[in-house]
Coordinates of C-alpha atoms in Angstrom, one line a residue:
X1 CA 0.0 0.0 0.0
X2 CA 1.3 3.3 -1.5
X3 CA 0.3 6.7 0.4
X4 CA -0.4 10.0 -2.8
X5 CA -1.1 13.4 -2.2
X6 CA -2.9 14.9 -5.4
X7 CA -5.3 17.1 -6.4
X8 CA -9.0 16.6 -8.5
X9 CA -10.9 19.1 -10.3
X10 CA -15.2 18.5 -10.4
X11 CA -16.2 18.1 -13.8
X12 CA -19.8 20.0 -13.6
X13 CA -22.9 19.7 -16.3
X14 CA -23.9 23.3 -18.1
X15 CA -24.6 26.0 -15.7
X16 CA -21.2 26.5 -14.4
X17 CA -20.7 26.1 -10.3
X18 CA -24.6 25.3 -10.1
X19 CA -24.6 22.7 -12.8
X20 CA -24.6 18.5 -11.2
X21 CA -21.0 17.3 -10.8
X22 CA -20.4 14.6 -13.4
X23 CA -17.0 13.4 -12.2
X24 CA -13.5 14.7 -11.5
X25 CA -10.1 14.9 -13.5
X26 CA -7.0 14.1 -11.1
X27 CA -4.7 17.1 -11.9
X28 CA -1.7 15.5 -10.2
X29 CA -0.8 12.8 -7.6
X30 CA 2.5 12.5 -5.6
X31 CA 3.6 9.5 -3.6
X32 CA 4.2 10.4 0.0
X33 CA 4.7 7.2 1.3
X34 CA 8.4 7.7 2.5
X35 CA 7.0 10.8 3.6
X36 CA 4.6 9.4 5.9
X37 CA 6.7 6.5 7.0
X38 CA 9.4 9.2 8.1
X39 CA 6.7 11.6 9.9
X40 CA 6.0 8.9 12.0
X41 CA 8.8 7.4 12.6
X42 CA 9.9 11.2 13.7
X43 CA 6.8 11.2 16.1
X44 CA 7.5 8.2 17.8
X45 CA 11.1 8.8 18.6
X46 CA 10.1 12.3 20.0
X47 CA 7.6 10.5 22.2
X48 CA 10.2 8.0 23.6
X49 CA 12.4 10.7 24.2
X50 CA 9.6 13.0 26.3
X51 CA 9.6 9.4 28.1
X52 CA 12.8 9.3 28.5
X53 CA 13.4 13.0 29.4
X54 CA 10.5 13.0 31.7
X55 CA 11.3 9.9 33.5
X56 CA 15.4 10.6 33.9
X57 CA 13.7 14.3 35.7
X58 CA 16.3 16.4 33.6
X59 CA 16.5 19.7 32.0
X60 CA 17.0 19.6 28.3
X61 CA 18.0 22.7 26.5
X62 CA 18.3 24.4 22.7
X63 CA 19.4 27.3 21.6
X64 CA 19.4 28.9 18.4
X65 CA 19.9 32.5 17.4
X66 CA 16.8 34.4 17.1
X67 CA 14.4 32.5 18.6
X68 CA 12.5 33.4 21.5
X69 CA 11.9 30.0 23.3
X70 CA 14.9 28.0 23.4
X71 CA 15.1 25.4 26.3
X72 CA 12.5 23.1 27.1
X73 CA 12.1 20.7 30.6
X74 CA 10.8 17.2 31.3
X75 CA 7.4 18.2 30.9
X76 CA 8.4 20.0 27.4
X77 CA 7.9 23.6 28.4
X78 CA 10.1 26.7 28.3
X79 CA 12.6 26.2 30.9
X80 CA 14.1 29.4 30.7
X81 CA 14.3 31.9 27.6
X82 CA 17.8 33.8 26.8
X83 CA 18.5 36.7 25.7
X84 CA 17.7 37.7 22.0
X85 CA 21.3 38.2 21.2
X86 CA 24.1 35.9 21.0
X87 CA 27.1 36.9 22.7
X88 CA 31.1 35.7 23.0
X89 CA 31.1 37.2 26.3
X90 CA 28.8 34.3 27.8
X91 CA 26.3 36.2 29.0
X92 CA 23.6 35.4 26.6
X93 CA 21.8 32.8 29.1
X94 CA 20.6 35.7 30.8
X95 CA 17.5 34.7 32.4
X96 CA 19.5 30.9 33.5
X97 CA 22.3 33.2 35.3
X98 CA 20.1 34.6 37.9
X99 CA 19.2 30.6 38.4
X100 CA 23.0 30.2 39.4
X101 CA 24.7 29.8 42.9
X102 CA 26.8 33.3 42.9
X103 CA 29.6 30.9 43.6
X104 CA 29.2 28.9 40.6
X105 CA 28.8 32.0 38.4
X106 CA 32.4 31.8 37.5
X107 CA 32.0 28.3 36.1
X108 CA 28.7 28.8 34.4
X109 CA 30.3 31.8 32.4
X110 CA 33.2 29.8 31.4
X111 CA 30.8 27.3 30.1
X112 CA 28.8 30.2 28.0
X113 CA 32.1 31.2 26.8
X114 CA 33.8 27.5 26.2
X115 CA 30.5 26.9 23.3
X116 CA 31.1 30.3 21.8
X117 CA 34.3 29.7 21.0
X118 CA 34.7 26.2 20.6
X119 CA 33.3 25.8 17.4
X120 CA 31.1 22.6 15.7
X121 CA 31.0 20.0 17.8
X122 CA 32.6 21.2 20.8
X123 CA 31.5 19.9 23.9
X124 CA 31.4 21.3 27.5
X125 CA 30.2 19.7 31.2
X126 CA 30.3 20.8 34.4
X127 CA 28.4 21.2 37.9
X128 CA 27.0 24.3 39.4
X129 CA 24.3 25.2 41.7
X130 CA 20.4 26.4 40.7
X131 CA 17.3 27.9 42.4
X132 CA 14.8 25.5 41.9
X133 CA 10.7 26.6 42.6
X134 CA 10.0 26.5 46.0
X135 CA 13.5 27.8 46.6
X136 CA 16.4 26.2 47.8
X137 CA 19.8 25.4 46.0
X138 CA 20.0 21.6 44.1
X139 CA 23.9 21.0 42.3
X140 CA 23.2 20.0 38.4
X141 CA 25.5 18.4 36.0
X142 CA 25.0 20.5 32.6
X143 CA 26.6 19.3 29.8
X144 CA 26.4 21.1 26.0
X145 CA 27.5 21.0 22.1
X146 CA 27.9 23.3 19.5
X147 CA 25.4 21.6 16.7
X148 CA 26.3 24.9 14.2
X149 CA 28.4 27.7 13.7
X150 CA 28.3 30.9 11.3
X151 CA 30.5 31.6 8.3
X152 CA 32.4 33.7 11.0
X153 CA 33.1 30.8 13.3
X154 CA 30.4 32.2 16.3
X155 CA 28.3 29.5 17.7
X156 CA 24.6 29.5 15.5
X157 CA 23.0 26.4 18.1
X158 CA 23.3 24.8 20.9
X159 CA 21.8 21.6 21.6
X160 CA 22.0 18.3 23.6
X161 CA 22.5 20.4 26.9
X162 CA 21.1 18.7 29.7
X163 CA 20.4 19.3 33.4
X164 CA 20.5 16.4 35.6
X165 CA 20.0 16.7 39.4
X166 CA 23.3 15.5 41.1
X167 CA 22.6 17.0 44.6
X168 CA 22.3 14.2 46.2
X169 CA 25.2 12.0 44.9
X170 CA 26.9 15.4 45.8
X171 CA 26.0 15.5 49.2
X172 CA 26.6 11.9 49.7
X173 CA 30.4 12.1 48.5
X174 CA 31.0 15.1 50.7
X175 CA 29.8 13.5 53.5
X176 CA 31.9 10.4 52.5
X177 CA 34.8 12.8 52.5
X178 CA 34.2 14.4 55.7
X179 CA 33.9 10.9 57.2
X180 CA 37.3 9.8 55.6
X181 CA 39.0 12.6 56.9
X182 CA 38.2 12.8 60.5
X183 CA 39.0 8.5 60.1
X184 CA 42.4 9.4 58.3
X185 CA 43.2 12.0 61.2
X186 CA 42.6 9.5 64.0
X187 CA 44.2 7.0 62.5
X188 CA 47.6 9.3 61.7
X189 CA 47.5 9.8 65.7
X190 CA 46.4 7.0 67.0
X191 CA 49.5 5.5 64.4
X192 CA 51.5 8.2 65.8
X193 CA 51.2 7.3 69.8
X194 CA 51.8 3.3 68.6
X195 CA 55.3 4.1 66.8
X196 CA 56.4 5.8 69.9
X197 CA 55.6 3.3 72.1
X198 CA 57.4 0.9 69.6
X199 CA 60.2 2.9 69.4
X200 CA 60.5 3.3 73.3
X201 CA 60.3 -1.0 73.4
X202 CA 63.0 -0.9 70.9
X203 CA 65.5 1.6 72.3
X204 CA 64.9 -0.6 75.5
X205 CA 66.1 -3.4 73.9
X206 CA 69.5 -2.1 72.5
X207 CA 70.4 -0.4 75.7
X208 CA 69.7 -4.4 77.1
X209 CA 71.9 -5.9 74.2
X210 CA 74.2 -3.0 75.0
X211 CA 74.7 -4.3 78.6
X212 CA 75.2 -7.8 77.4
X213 CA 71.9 -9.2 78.7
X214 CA 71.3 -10.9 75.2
X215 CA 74.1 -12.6 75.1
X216 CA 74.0 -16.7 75.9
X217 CA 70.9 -18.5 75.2
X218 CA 69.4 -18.0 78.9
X219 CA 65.8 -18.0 79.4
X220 CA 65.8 -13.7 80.3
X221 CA 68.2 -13.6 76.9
X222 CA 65.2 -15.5 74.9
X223 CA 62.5 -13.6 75.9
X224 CA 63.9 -10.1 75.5
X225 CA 64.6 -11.0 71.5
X226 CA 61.2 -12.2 71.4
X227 CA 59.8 -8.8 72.8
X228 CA 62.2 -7.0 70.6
X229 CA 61.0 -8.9 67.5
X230 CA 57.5 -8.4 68.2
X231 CA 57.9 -4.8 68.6
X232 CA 59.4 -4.7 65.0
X233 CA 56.5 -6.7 63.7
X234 CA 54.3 -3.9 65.2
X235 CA 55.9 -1.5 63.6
X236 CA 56.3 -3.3 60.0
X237 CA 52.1 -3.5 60.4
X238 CA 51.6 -0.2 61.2
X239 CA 53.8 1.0 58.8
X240 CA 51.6 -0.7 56.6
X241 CA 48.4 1.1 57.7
X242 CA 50.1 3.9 56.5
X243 CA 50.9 3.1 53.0
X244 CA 47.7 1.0 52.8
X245 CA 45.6 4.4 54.1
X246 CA 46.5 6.1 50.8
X247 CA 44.8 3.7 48.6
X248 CA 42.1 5.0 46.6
X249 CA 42.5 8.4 48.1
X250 CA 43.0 11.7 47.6
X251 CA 44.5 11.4 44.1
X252 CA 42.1 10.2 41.4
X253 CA 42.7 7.4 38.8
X254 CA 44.7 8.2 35.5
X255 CA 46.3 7.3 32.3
X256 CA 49.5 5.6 32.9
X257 CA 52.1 4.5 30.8
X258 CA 53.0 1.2 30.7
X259 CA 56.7 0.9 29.5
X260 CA 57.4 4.2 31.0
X261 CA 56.2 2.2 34.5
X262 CA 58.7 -0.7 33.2
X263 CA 61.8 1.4 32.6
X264 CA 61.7 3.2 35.5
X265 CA 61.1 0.1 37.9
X266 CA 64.2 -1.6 36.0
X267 CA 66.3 0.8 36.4
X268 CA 66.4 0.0 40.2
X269 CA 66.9 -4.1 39.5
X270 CA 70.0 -2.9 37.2
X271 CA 72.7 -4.3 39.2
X272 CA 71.2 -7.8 40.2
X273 CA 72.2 -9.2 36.7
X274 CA 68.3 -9.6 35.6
X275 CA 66.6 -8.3 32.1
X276 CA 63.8 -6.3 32.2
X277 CA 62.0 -6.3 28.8
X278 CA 58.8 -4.7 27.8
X279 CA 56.5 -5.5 24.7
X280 CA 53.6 -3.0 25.4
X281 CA 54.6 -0.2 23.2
X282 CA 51.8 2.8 23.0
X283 CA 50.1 0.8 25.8
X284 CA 48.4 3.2 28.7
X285 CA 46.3 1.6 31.5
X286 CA 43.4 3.6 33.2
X287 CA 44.7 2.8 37.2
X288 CA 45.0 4.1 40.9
X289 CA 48.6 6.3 40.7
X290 CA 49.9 3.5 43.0
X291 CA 50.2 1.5 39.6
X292 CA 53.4 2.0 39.5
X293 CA 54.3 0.1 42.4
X294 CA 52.0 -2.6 41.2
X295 CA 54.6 -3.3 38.0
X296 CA 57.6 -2.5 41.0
X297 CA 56.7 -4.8 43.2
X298 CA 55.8 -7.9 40.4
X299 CA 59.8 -7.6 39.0
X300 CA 60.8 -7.2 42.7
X301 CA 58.5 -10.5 43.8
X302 CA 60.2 -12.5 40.5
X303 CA 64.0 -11.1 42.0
X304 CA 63.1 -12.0 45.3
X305 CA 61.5 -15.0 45.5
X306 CA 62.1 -16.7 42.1
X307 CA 64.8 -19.0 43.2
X308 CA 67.7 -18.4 39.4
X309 CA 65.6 -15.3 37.9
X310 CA 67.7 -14.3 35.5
X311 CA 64.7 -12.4 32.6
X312 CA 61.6 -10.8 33.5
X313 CA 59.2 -9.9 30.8
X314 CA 56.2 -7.5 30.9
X315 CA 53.7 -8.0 27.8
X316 CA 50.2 -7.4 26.6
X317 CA 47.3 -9.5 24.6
X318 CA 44.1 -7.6 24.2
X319 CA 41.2 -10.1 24.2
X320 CA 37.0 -10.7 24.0
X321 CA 37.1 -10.3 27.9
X322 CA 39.4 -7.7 27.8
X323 CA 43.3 -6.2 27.9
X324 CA 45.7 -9.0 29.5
X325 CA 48.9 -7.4 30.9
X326 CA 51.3 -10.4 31.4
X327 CA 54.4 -10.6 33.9
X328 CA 56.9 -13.3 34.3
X329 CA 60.1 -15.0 35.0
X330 CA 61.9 -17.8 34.3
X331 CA 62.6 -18.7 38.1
X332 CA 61.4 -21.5 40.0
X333 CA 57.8 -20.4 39.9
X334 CA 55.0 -21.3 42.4
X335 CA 53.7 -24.1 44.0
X336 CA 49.8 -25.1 42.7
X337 CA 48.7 -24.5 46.5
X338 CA 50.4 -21.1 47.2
X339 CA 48.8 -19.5 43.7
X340 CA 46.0 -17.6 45.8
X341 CA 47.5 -18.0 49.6
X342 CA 50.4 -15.5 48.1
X343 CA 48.0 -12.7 47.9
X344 CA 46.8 -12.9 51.4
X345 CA 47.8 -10.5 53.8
X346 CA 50.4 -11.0 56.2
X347 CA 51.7 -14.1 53.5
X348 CA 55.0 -14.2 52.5
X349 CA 59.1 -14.2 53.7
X350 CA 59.2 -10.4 54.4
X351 CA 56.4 -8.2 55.6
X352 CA 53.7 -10.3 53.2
X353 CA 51.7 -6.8 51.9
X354 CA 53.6 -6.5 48.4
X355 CA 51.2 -8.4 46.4
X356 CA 48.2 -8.5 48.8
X357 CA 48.9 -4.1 48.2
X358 CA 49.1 -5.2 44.8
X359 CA 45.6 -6.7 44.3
X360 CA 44.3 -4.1 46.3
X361 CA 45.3 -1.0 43.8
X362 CA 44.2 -2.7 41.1
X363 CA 40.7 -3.3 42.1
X364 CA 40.7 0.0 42.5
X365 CA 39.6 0.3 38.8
X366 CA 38.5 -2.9 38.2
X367 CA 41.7 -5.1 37.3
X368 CA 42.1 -8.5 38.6
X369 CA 45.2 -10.5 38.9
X370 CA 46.3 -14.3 39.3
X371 CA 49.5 -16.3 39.3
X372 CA 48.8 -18.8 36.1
X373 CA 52.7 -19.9 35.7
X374 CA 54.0 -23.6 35.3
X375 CA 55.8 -24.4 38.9
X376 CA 59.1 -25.3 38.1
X377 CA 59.0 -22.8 34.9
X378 CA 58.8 -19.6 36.2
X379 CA 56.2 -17.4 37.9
X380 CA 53.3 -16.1 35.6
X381 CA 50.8 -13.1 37.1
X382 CA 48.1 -11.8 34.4
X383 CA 46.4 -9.0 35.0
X384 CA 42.7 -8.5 33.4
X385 CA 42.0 -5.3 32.6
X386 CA 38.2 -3.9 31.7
X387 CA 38.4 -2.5 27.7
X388 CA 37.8 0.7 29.5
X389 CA 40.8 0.9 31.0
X390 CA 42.7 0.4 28.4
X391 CA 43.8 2.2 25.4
X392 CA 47.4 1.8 22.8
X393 CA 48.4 4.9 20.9

């Protein structure tokens, strides 16, 4: 079935407009049927996306110079209407700046003045605070994109901007951070008081060597090493609360170069006659900036503990699950029933925290990591890494 638009002329007996109506000529007929089929395809994704709109409760907004009503809301009325002219200076959302927290003025305006100037396609987001009716202040994320410029490079439209309420999520993350702080304050003094205890136990001990009272293998001799070694295993742990404190904290995840990780760990391994090499070229990994001591630690773990490590090797396979950043050795390896015991806390010949850390920063963003190596072959820990975090250049 075909949809025509067309027109038909009356064919009338004598008498002119009075006479009967005999029939009709069809002057012309057009086929709309694409027409049709687009109109309502049009109509039915504007419908799903007032659903959508209405349901995410967001502000959408348009601009275009010259027209009155630019922004519309969830329920699809004017939001707010700017002013008539378009101006570089940002201040063309005239009516939307007395919305704004006078705090966040200075980031609205550098928002106005980032799509001005941006050109086609640019895009700008950020957060800022906005009177809402009933009064009050509610944080938004607004995000927006130059859709068309003039001749003369000056932003024609703006579209896509959107609103969405964030005041909550905002809230709850200062709150979060408040709470962290006042945790990460006791816990530096209640660290603090602990060391110097420690270190009062310890200086106790050498003035007891000192005097010769640890000499022999008495019973008095015995038990003051064993105080004195437990007091150094205190302070290893609490050390450790120190370094483990920063995880996830004040710094945010970033883009980190891979073989620039490699070549710097190596450089400290340089006089224990072991290789380094590094196949991950271009490779950047999306991770806490602890990262670094992740790939550290792995060659120091293979030195360390993998009885004739003389080659350690760092590479990368990207697969359907995602990135697979490879590092081993051809040392001694490890045992089937140590492969998941070695990430434990506490596990291990020294202080047991350098892979148990390890894990730790790199669930941070997502990445997991087991020891898959041949015992007897060499040691072999993959890391999976989300196709988010993960891009090569």
């Amino acid at each position: 079935m075909i949809t025509v638009s067309g027109r038909c002329s009356a064919i009338r007996s004598a008498g002119g407009e009075g006479g009967h109506v005999l029939g009709g000529v069809i002057e012309s007929a057009i086929e709309v049927t694409r027409e049709r089929e687009l109109e309502l395809a049009l109509r039915e994704h504007q419908d799903r996306l007032h659903v959508a709109v209405e349901g995410a409760d967001i502000e959408t907004w348009y601009y275009r110079a010259g027209l009155d009503k630019t922004v519309i809301g969830a329920d699809g009325g004017v939001v707010f209407a700017p002013d008539s002219r378009f101006s570089g200076t940002g201040e063309m959302f005239g009516y939307l700046q007395t919305r704004v927290h006078p705090d966040d003025l200075t980031v609205f305006r550098e928002m106005m003045v980032s799509l001005v100037s941006g050109g086609a396609e640019h895009l700008w987001e950020g957060q800022f605070r906005i009177t809402v009716p009933g009064g009050g202040w509610r944080w938004v994320r607004a995000m927006g994109r130059v859709i068309e410029t003039a001749p003369d490079g000056t932003a024609v439209a703006i579209a896509g901007g959107v609103n969405i309420d964030i005041t909550d999520l905002t809230n709850y993350q200062a709150a979060i951070h408040r709470a962290n702080k006042k945790l990460n304050l006791l816990a530096s003094v209640t660290r603090h008081d602990i060391l110097n205890q420690v270190s009062a136990i310890m200086l106790a001990g050498e003035l007891l060597e000192m005097d010769g009272y640890l000499d022999g293998d008495g019973e008095l001799a015995e038990t003051i090493k064993r105080i004195i070694s437990s007091a150094g295993t205190i302070e290893r742990q609490i050390l450790f609360t120190q370094e483990y404190q920063g995880l996830g904290g004040e710094a945010d995840p970033e883009w980190q170069d891979v073989s620039l990780l490699v070549g710097k760990a190596a450089k400290e391994f340089e006089q224990n006659g072991v290789t380094v090499a590094c196949a991950c070229e271009g490779l950047a990994v999306y991770a806490d900036p602890m990262f670094g001591n992740v790939i550290f630690n792995l060659i120091d773990n293979a030195i360390r503990h993998g009885t004739g490590t003389t080659h350690v090797s760092i590479g990368f396979r990207d697969t359907k699950t995602g990135g697979i950043l490879v590092a081993e050795d051809d040392g001694s390896g490890v045992p089937v029933d140590l492969k998941e015991r070695i990430f434990n806390r506490g596990f291990g010949k020294n202080t047991g925290f350098g892979l148990f850390l390890s894990r730790e920063i790199l669930e941070i963003t997502g990445i997991s990591i087991r020891e898959c190596g041949e015992p007897g072959e060499g040691a072999r820990f993959e890391m999976l890494i989300p196709h988010s975090g993960y891009r090569i250049a």
